[in-house]
Every structure is written in C-alpha cells, then in structure tokens.
Short mmCIF file of N, CA, C and O in Angstrom, two decimals:
data_model
loop_
_atom_site.label_atom_id
_atom_site.label_comp_id
_atom_site.label_asym_id
_atom_site.label_seq_id
_atom_site.Cartn_x
_atom_site.Cartn_y
_atom_site.Cartn_z
N MET A 1140 193.24 90.25 34.09
CA MET A 1140 194.11 91.00 34.99
C MET A 1140 195.13 91.77 34.18
O MET A 1140 195.56 91.31 33.14
N ASN A 1141 195.52 92.88 34.69
CA ASN A 1141 196.59 93.66 34.11
C ASN A 1141 197.86 92.80 34.09
O ASN A 1141 198.07 91.99 34.98
N LYS A 1142 198.71 92.98 33.09
CA LYS A 1142 199.91 92.14 32.96
C LYS A 1142 200.81 92.23 34.19
O LYS A 1142 201.31 91.22 34.68
N ASN A 1143 201.04 93.44 34.72
CA ASN A 1143 201.91 93.58 35.89
C ASN A 1143 201.29 92.98 37.13
O ASN A 1143 201.96 92.30 37.90
N ILE A 1144 199.98 93.20 37.31
CA ILE A 1144 199.30 92.62 38.46
C ILE A 1144 199.31 91.11 38.34
O ILE A 1144 199.56 90.40 39.31
N ASN A 1145 199.05 90.61 37.15
CA ASN A 1145 199.05 89.18 36.91
C ASN A 1145 200.40 88.58 37.26
O ASN A 1145 200.47 87.56 37.95
N LYS A 1146 201.47 89.23 36.83
CA LYS A 1146 202.82 88.72 37.10
C LYS A 1146 203.09 88.68 38.60
O LYS A 1146 203.59 87.68 39.12
N HIS A 1147 202.72 89.74 39.32
CA HIS A 1147 202.98 89.79 40.76
C HIS A 1147 202.11 88.80 41.52
O HIS A 1147 202.57 88.16 42.47
N MET A 1148 200.86 88.65 41.11
CA MET A 1148 199.96 87.70 41.79
C MET A 1148 200.42 86.27 41.56
O MET A 1148 200.38 85.45 42.46
N MET A 1149 200.85 85.97 40.33
CA MET A 1149 201.34 84.62 40.04
C MET A 1149 202.61 84.32 40.85
O MET A 1149 202.80 83.21 41.33
N ARG A 1150 203.46 85.33 41.00
CA ARG A 1150 204.67 85.16 41.82
C ARG A 1150 204.29 84.91 43.28
O ARG A 1150 204.86 84.05 43.94
N ALA A 1151 203.30 85.66 43.77
CA ALA A 1151 202.85 85.50 45.16
C ALA A 1151 202.26 84.12 45.39
O ALA A 1151 202.52 83.48 46.41
N VAL A 1152 201.49 83.63 44.43
CA VAL A 1152 200.92 82.28 44.54
C VAL A 1152 202.04 81.24 44.54
O VAL A 1152 202.01 80.29 45.33
N GLY A 1153 203.03 81.42 43.69
CA GLY A 1153 204.18 80.51 43.68
C GLY A 1153 204.89 80.48 45.02
O GLY A 1153 205.29 79.41 45.50
N GLN A 1154 205.05 81.64 45.63
CA GLN A 1154 205.69 81.70 46.95
C GLN A 1154 204.83 81.02 48.00
O GLN A 1154 205.34 80.33 48.88
N GLN A 1155 203.51 81.19 47.90
CA GLN A 1155 202.62 80.52 48.85
C GLN A 1155 202.70 79.01 48.69
O GLN A 1155 202.67 78.28 49.69
N LEU A 1156 202.80 78.54 47.46
CA LEU A 1156 202.87 77.10 47.24
C LEU A 1156 204.15 76.50 47.80
O LEU A 1156 204.17 75.34 48.20
N ARG A 1157 205.22 77.28 47.83
CA ARG A 1157 206.50 76.79 48.35
C ARG A 1157 206.63 76.96 49.86
O ARG A 1157 207.45 76.30 50.49
N SER A 1158 205.83 77.83 50.44
CA SER A 1158 205.95 78.15 51.86
C SER A 1158 205.35 77.04 52.72
O SER A 1158 204.23 76.60 52.48
N PRO A 1159 206.08 76.61 53.76
CA PRO A 1159 205.51 75.60 54.65
C PRO A 1159 204.36 76.14 55.49
O PRO A 1159 203.56 75.37 56.01
N LYS A 1160 204.23 77.46 55.61
CA LYS A 1160 203.16 78.06 56.40
C LYS A 1160 201.83 78.08 55.66
O LYS A 1160 200.80 78.33 56.26
N CYS A 1161 201.85 77.85 54.36
CA CYS A 1161 200.64 77.98 53.53
C CYS A 1161 200.19 76.61 53.01
O CYS A 1161 199.91 76.45 51.82
N GLU A 1162 200.10 75.65 53.89
CA GLU A 1162 199.68 74.30 53.50
C GLU A 1162 198.29 74.31 52.87
O GLU A 1162 198.01 73.57 51.94
N TYR A 1163 197.41 75.18 53.39
CA TYR A 1163 196.04 75.24 52.88
C TYR A 1163 196.00 75.66 51.41
O TYR A 1163 195.12 75.22 50.66
N VAL A 1164 196.95 76.48 50.97
CA VAL A 1164 196.99 76.89 49.55
C VAL A 1164 197.37 75.69 48.69
O VAL A 1164 196.77 75.44 47.64
N ARG A 1165 198.33 74.90 49.16
CA ARG A 1165 198.73 73.70 48.42
C ARG A 1165 197.57 72.71 48.33
O ARG A 1165 197.37 72.07 47.30
N GLU A 1166 196.82 72.56 49.43
CA GLU A 1166 195.68 71.65 49.41
C GLU A 1166 194.68 72.04 48.34
O GLU A 1166 194.19 71.20 47.58
N HIS A 1167 194.38 73.32 48.24
CA HIS A 1167 193.42 73.78 47.24
C HIS A 1167 194.02 73.74 45.84
O HIS A 1167 193.29 73.51 44.87
N TYR A 1168 195.31 73.92 45.74
CA TYR A 1168 196.00 73.79 44.45
C TYR A 1168 195.81 72.37 43.90
O TYR A 1168 195.38 72.18 42.77
N TYR A 1169 196.08 71.38 44.74
CA TYR A 1169 195.94 69.99 44.30
C TYR A 1169 194.48 69.62 44.08
O TYR A 1169 194.16 68.83 43.19
N ARG A 1170 193.56 70.18 44.87
CA ARG A 1170 192.14 69.92 44.67
C ARG A 1170 191.69 70.41 43.29
O ARG A 1170 191.00 69.70 42.56
N LEU A 1171 192.13 71.62 42.93
CA LEU A 1171 191.77 72.16 41.62
C LEU A 1171 192.43 71.38 40.49
O LEU A 1171 191.83 71.16 39.43
N MET A 1172 193.66 70.94 40.72
CA MET A 1172 194.34 70.13 39.70
C MET A 1172 193.59 68.81 39.49
O MET A 1172 193.45 68.34 38.36
N ASP A 1173 193.10 68.21 40.58
CA ASP A 1173 192.34 66.97 40.47
C ASP A 1173 191.01 67.18 39.74
O ASP A 1173 190.46 66.24 39.18
N MET A 1174 190.50 68.41 39.76
CA MET A 1174 189.26 68.71 39.06
C MET A 1174 189.48 68.86 37.56
O MET A 1174 188.54 69.02 36.79
N GLY A 1175 190.74 68.85 37.12
CA GLY A 1175 191.04 68.89 35.70
C GLY A 1175 191.59 70.21 35.19
O GLY A 1175 191.79 70.37 33.99
N TYR A 1176 191.84 71.15 36.07
CA TYR A 1176 192.42 72.42 35.66
C TYR A 1176 193.92 72.25 35.41
O TYR A 1176 194.59 71.46 36.09
N SER A 1177 194.45 73.00 34.47
CA SER A 1177 195.89 72.96 34.21
C SER A 1177 196.62 73.72 35.32
O SER A 1177 195.99 74.41 36.13
N LYS A 1178 197.93 73.60 35.34
CA LYS A 1178 198.72 74.31 36.36
C LYS A 1178 198.50 75.82 36.26
O LYS A 1178 198.32 76.50 37.27
N LEU A 1179 198.53 76.34 35.04
CA LEU A 1179 198.36 77.78 34.84
C LEU A 1179 196.96 78.24 35.26
O LEU A 1179 196.82 79.24 35.95
N GLU A 1180 195.94 77.48 34.86
CA GLU A 1180 194.57 77.84 35.25
C GLU A 1180 194.40 77.80 36.76
O GLU A 1180 193.76 78.68 37.34
N THR A 1181 194.99 76.80 37.39
CA THR A 1181 194.89 76.67 38.84
C THR A 1181 195.57 77.84 39.53
O THR A 1181 195.01 78.44 40.46
N LYS A 1182 196.75 78.21 39.06
CA LYS A 1182 197.45 79.35 39.67
C LYS A 1182 196.67 80.65 39.44
O LYS A 1182 196.63 81.50 40.31
N LYS A 1183 196.03 80.79 38.28
CA LYS A 1183 195.24 81.98 38.02
C LYS A 1183 194.03 82.05 38.95
O LYS A 1183 193.67 83.12 39.43
N LEU A 1184 193.40 80.90 39.21
CA LEU A 1184 192.28 80.87 40.15
C LEU A 1184 192.73 81.26 41.55
O LEU A 1184 192.08 82.05 42.23
N LEU A 1185 193.85 80.70 41.99
CA LEU A 1185 194.38 81.05 43.31
C LEU A 1185 194.77 82.53 43.36
O LEU A 1185 194.54 83.20 44.37
N ALA A 1186 195.35 83.02 42.27
CA ALA A 1186 195.75 84.43 42.21
C ALA A 1186 194.51 85.34 42.27
O ALA A 1186 194.56 86.40 42.88
N SER A 1187 193.42 84.90 41.66
CA SER A 1187 192.21 85.72 41.70
C SER A 1187 191.66 85.83 43.11
O SER A 1187 191.19 86.89 43.52
N ALA A 1188 191.73 84.73 43.88
CA ALA A 1188 191.28 84.79 45.28
C ALA A 1188 192.18 85.71 46.09
O ALA A 1188 191.70 86.51 46.90
N LEU A 1189 193.48 85.62 45.86
CA LEU A 1189 194.43 86.48 46.56
C LEU A 1189 194.21 87.94 46.16
O LEU A 1189 194.21 88.83 47.01
N LEU A 1190 194.01 88.19 44.88
CA LEU A 1190 193.78 89.55 44.40
C LEU A 1190 192.50 90.13 45.00
O LEU A 1190 192.47 91.31 45.37
N ASN A 1191 191.48 89.31 45.13
CA ASN A 1191 190.23 89.77 45.74
C ASN A 1191 190.47 90.22 47.18
O ASN A 1191 189.98 91.27 47.60
N GLU A 1192 191.24 89.46 47.94
CA GLU A 1192 191.54 89.83 49.32
C GLU A 1192 192.44 91.07 49.38
O GLU A 1192 192.25 91.94 50.23
N MET A 1193 193.41 91.14 48.47
CA MET A 1193 194.31 92.29 48.46
C MET A 1193 193.56 93.56 48.08
O MET A 1193 193.87 94.64 48.56
N TRP A 1194 192.54 93.44 47.21
CA TRP A 1194 191.72 94.59 46.86
C TRP A 1194 191.01 95.12 48.10
O TRP A 1194 190.94 96.33 48.31
N LYS A 1195 190.49 94.21 48.93
CA LYS A 1195 189.81 94.63 50.16
C LYS A 1195 190.78 95.35 51.09
O LYS A 1195 190.43 96.34 51.71
N VAL A 1196 192.01 94.84 51.17
CA VAL A 1196 193.01 95.47 52.03
C VAL A 1196 193.33 96.87 51.52
O VAL A 1196 193.38 97.83 52.30
N ASP A 1197 193.52 97.00 50.22
CA ASP A 1197 193.93 98.27 49.64
C ASP A 1197 192.79 99.29 49.59
O ASP A 1197 192.95 100.43 50.03
N ASN A 1198 191.64 98.90 49.08
CA ASN A 1198 190.55 99.86 48.85
C ASN A 1198 189.64 100.06 50.05
O ASN A 1198 189.13 101.14 50.25
N LEU A 1199 189.41 99.02 50.82
CA LEU A 1199 188.51 99.13 51.97
C LEU A 1199 189.26 99.33 53.28
O LEU A 1199 188.65 99.43 54.33
N LYS A 1200 190.58 99.36 53.19
CA LYS A 1200 191.46 99.59 54.36
C LYS A 1200 191.19 98.58 55.48
O LYS A 1200 191.17 98.92 56.65
N LYS A 1201 190.97 97.33 55.08
CA LYS A 1201 190.77 96.26 56.06
C LYS A 1201 192.08 95.49 56.22
O LYS A 1201 192.92 95.49 55.32
N LYS A 1202 192.22 94.82 57.35
CA LYS A 1202 193.37 93.96 57.54
C LYS A 1202 193.17 92.69 56.72
O LYS A 1202 192.04 92.27 56.48
N PHE A 1203 194.26 92.07 56.33
CA PHE A 1203 194.19 90.81 55.58
C PHE A 1203 193.60 89.75 56.50
O PHE A 1203 194.14 89.47 57.56
N ASP A 1204 192.48 89.17 56.08
CA ASP A 1204 191.79 88.17 56.87
C ASP A 1204 192.10 86.79 56.30
O ASP A 1204 191.55 86.38 55.28
N GLU A 1205 193.00 86.08 56.95
CA GLU A 1205 193.45 84.79 56.44
C GLU A 1205 192.33 83.76 56.46
O GLU A 1205 192.23 82.93 55.55
N GLU A 1206 191.45 83.82 57.46
CA GLU A 1206 190.35 82.86 57.53
C GLU A 1206 189.38 83.07 56.36
O GLU A 1206 188.91 82.11 55.75
N LEU A 1207 189.08 84.32 56.04
CA LEU A 1207 188.20 84.61 54.91
C LEU A 1207 188.87 84.19 53.60
O LEU A 1207 188.21 83.67 52.70
N TYR A 1208 190.17 84.39 53.51
CA TYR A 1208 190.93 83.96 52.33
C TYR A 1208 190.83 82.45 52.17
O TYR A 1208 190.58 81.95 51.06
N MET A 1209 190.96 81.70 53.27
CA MET A 1209 190.86 80.24 53.20
C MET A 1209 189.44 79.83 52.78
O MET A 1209 189.26 78.90 52.01
N LYS A 1210 188.41 80.52 53.29
CA LYS A 1210 187.03 80.21 52.90
C LYS A 1210 186.82 80.47 51.42
O LYS A 1210 186.13 79.71 50.73
N ASN A 1211 187.41 81.56 50.91
CA ASN A 1211 187.29 81.86 49.48
C ASN A 1211 188.00 80.81 48.63
O ASN A 1211 187.56 80.50 47.53
N LEU A 1212 189.11 80.28 49.12
CA LEU A 1212 189.80 79.22 48.40
C LEU A 1212 188.94 77.97 48.33
O LEU A 1212 188.94 77.26 47.32
N GLU A 1213 188.18 77.70 49.39
CA GLU A 1213 187.31 76.53 49.38
C GLU A 1213 186.20 76.67 48.35
O GLU A 1213 185.73 75.67 47.81
N LYS A 1214 185.78 77.90 48.07
CA LYS A 1214 184.69 78.13 47.13
C LYS A 1214 185.14 78.05 45.67
O LYS A 1214 184.30 78.01 44.78
N LEU A 1215 186.44 78.07 45.44
CA LEU A 1215 186.93 78.01 44.06
C LEU A 1215 186.51 76.70 43.43
O LEU A 1215 186.48 75.69 44.10
N PRO A 1216 186.21 76.65 42.17
CA PRO A 1216 186.29 77.68 41.15
C PRO A 1216 185.01 78.49 40.98
O PRO A 1216 184.97 79.40 40.17
N GLU A 1217 183.94 78.17 41.72
CA GLU A 1217 182.66 78.86 41.54
C GLU A 1217 182.52 80.01 42.53
O GLU A 1217 181.97 79.86 43.60
N THR A 1218 183.04 81.17 42.17
CA THR A 1218 182.94 82.35 43.01
C THR A 1218 182.50 83.53 42.15
O THR A 1218 182.80 83.58 40.96
N PRO A 1219 181.81 84.50 42.75
CA PRO A 1219 181.28 85.61 41.94
C PRO A 1219 182.35 86.45 41.27
O PRO A 1219 182.17 86.91 40.15
N TRP A 1220 183.49 86.67 41.94
CA TRP A 1220 184.49 87.54 41.32
C TRP A 1220 185.15 86.88 40.11
O TRP A 1220 185.64 87.55 39.23
N ILE A 1221 185.15 85.55 40.05
CA ILE A 1221 185.67 84.86 38.87
C ILE A 1221 184.79 85.19 37.67
O ILE A 1221 185.28 85.48 36.58
N GLU A 1222 183.47 85.15 37.85
CA GLU A 1222 182.55 85.50 36.76
C GLU A 1222 182.74 86.94 36.33
O GLU A 1222 182.72 87.25 35.15
N ASP A 1223 182.96 87.85 37.30
CA ASP A 1223 183.20 89.25 36.96
C ASP A 1223 184.46 89.39 36.12
O ASP A 1223 184.51 90.18 35.18
N MET A 1224 185.50 88.61 36.47
CA MET A 1224 186.76 88.70 35.73
C MET A 1224 186.58 88.17 34.31
O MET A 1224 187.17 88.68 33.37
N ARG A 1225 185.76 87.12 34.13
CA ARG A 1225 185.54 86.57 32.80
C ARG A 1225 184.80 87.56 31.91
O ARG A 1225 184.99 87.58 30.71
N ASN A 1226 183.91 88.36 32.51
CA ASN A 1226 183.10 89.29 31.74
C ASN A 1226 183.79 90.64 31.53
O ASN A 1226 183.27 91.47 30.80
N THR A 1227 184.92 90.86 32.16
CA THR A 1227 185.62 92.13 32.05
C THR A 1227 186.38 92.18 30.73
O THR A 1227 187.10 91.25 30.38
N VAL A 1228 186.20 93.27 30.02
CA VAL A 1228 186.93 93.46 28.76
C VAL A 1228 188.25 94.15 29.09
O VAL A 1228 188.28 95.20 29.72
N VAL A 1229 189.33 93.52 28.68
CA VAL A 1229 190.65 94.07 28.94
C VAL A 1229 191.15 94.72 27.66
O VAL A 1229 191.13 94.11 26.59
N LYS A 1230 191.59 95.97 27.78
CA LYS A 1230 192.10 96.68 26.62
C LYS A 1230 193.45 96.09 26.25
O LYS A 1230 194.36 95.99 27.07
N GLU A 1231 193.56 95.68 25.02
CA GLU A 1231 194.82 95.15 24.52
C GLU A 1231 195.84 96.28 24.40
O GLU A 1231 195.47 97.43 24.18
N ASP A 1232 197.11 95.94 24.52
CA ASP A 1232 198.15 96.94 24.35
C ASP A 1232 198.13 97.43 22.90
O ASP A 1232 198.08 96.65 21.96
N SER A 1233 198.12 98.74 22.75
CA SER A 1233 198.11 99.30 21.40
C SER A 1233 199.54 99.49 20.93
O SER A 1233 200.48 99.49 21.72
N ILE A 1234 199.68 99.66 19.66
CA ILE A 1234 201.00 99.85 19.07
C ILE A 1234 201.39 101.30 19.28
O ILE A 1234 200.64 102.22 18.95
N GLY A 1235 202.57 101.51 19.80
CA GLY A 1235 203.08 102.87 19.97
C GLY A 1235 203.67 103.37 18.67
O GLY A 1235 204.06 102.60 17.79
N ARG A 1236 203.75 104.67 18.54
CA ARG A 1236 204.29 105.26 17.30
C ARG A 1236 205.71 104.82 17.02
O ARG A 1236 206.10 104.62 15.88
N ASN A 1237 206.51 104.67 18.06
CA ASN A 1237 207.93 104.34 17.86
C ASN A 1237 208.23 102.85 17.98
O ASN A 1237 209.39 102.45 17.93
N ASP A 1238 207.19 102.03 18.13
CA ASP A 1238 207.38 100.58 18.17
C ASP A 1238 207.67 100.06 16.77
O ASP A 1238 207.28 100.68 15.78
N PRO A 1239 208.32 98.90 16.68
CA PRO A 1239 208.52 98.30 15.36
C PRO A 1239 207.18 97.96 14.72
O PRO A 1239 206.23 97.60 15.41
N CYS A 1240 207.11 98.08 13.44
CA CYS A 1240 205.87 97.82 12.72
C CYS A 1240 205.51 96.34 12.80
O CYS A 1240 206.38 95.47 12.77
N THR A 1241 204.21 96.07 12.88
CA THR A 1241 203.74 94.69 13.01
C THR A 1241 203.82 93.92 11.70
O THR A 1241 203.69 92.70 11.70
N CYS A 1242 204.05 94.59 10.59
CA CYS A 1242 204.13 93.90 9.31
C CYS A 1242 205.47 93.18 9.14
O CYS A 1242 205.61 92.36 8.24
N GLY A 1243 206.43 93.49 10.01
CA GLY A 1243 207.72 92.80 9.95
C GLY A 1243 208.75 93.48 9.08
O GLY A 1243 209.81 92.91 8.80
N SER A 1244 208.50 94.70 8.65
CA SER A 1244 209.44 95.39 7.77
C SER A 1244 210.70 95.85 8.51
O SER A 1244 211.72 96.12 7.87
N GLY A 1245 210.61 95.99 9.83
CA GLY A 1245 211.74 96.48 10.60
C GLY A 1245 211.72 97.99 10.78
O GLY A 1245 212.53 98.54 11.51
N ARG A 1246 210.83 98.66 10.11
CA ARG A 1246 210.71 100.11 10.23
C ARG A 1246 209.81 100.45 11.41
O ARG A 1246 209.07 99.61 11.92
N LYS A 1247 209.87 101.72 11.85
CA LYS A 1247 208.98 102.18 12.90
C LYS A 1247 207.55 102.20 12.37
O LYS A 1247 207.32 102.45 11.19
N TYR A 1248 206.63 101.94 13.28
CA TYR A 1248 205.21 101.90 12.91
C TYR A 1248 204.77 103.22 12.28
O TYR A 1248 204.04 103.22 11.28
N LYS A 1249 205.24 104.34 12.83
CA LYS A 1249 204.79 105.65 12.34
C LYS A 1249 205.28 105.91 10.91
O LYS A 1249 204.69 106.69 10.18
N ARG A 1250 206.35 105.26 10.50
CA ARG A 1250 206.90 105.48 9.15
C ARG A 1250 206.45 104.39 8.18
O ARG A 1250 206.75 104.47 7.00
N CYS A 1251 205.78 103.38 8.67
CA CYS A 1251 205.38 102.27 7.82
C CYS A 1251 203.85 102.23 7.72
O CYS A 1251 203.24 103.07 7.08
N CYS A 1252 203.23 101.30 8.41
CA CYS A 1252 201.77 101.14 8.35
C CYS A 1252 201.04 102.25 9.10
O CYS A 1252 199.88 102.56 8.77
N GLY A 1253 201.66 102.87 10.08
CA GLY A 1253 201.03 103.95 10.81
C GLY A 1253 200.89 105.22 9.99
O GLY A 1253 200.04 106.07 10.27
N ALA A 1254 201.70 105.36 8.95
CA ALA A 1254 201.63 106.55 8.10
C ALA A 1254 200.37 106.55 7.24
O ALA A 1254 199.95 107.59 6.73
N LYS A 1255 199.74 105.40 7.10
CA LYS A 1255 198.54 105.27 6.28
C LYS A 1255 197.33 105.89 6.96
O LYS A 1255 196.34 106.14 6.32
N TYR A 1256 197.42 106.07 8.26
CA TYR A 1256 196.24 106.54 9.01
C TYR A 1256 196.33 107.99 9.31
O TYR A 1256 196.77 108.74 9.77
#
C-alpha cells in the first residue's frame, strides 16, 4: 500500500476497533490474533479488507456495503486481493536531488554521491 493510504487505513481500522458500533471488526481482530498474526499484521489484513471495499465505493460508485465487508472479514486471511497485494511491486521512494545524502556526509545528494552520476 502507498504510505499515505496505509496510514489512513490503519487509522480507520484503529477507530473501528475502538468504536462500540463495530463489534464485528473486533471479533475478527481477535480471531486473527489467535491464529498467530501480530498486531500490525492483523491491522494490515483488516485495512486491506476496508481498502478493498473503499475501492469499490470510489471506482465503481457503489454504496458501502457493510454486509459484504463483514463477509470479507470472515474470509481473512485467505482472500484474492491479499494475494494481489503480495505480488504487487511497490516503487520505493527515490532520493531527491535536494535530500541529504545517504552516505551520511551531511551534504546534499546532488553535491555528494549524486554528482557521480
């Protein structure tokens, strides 16, 4: 997931876990924890289900279907979009010209190691 999307989805999952209206999310959170997933992995799985539903809302112009969301939570961790996410290559952030150099010299990248290229 993109860093910003990841941050917002993780925040949304945290809010769902604290909300008394979202008991079903907590149930699946504890079910995944009992399966041996860490807290972070569990939240990422829940965030992926939420992101999948939000994608449908945004791109397919459908209303948020809470029942379908609950069914997708029941299918975790074995769902097709999880496999797609694992196989997706994410471009790492590249070094900008004006960023500090990665060698630790304190100089700008363009004046240090970036000047070599």
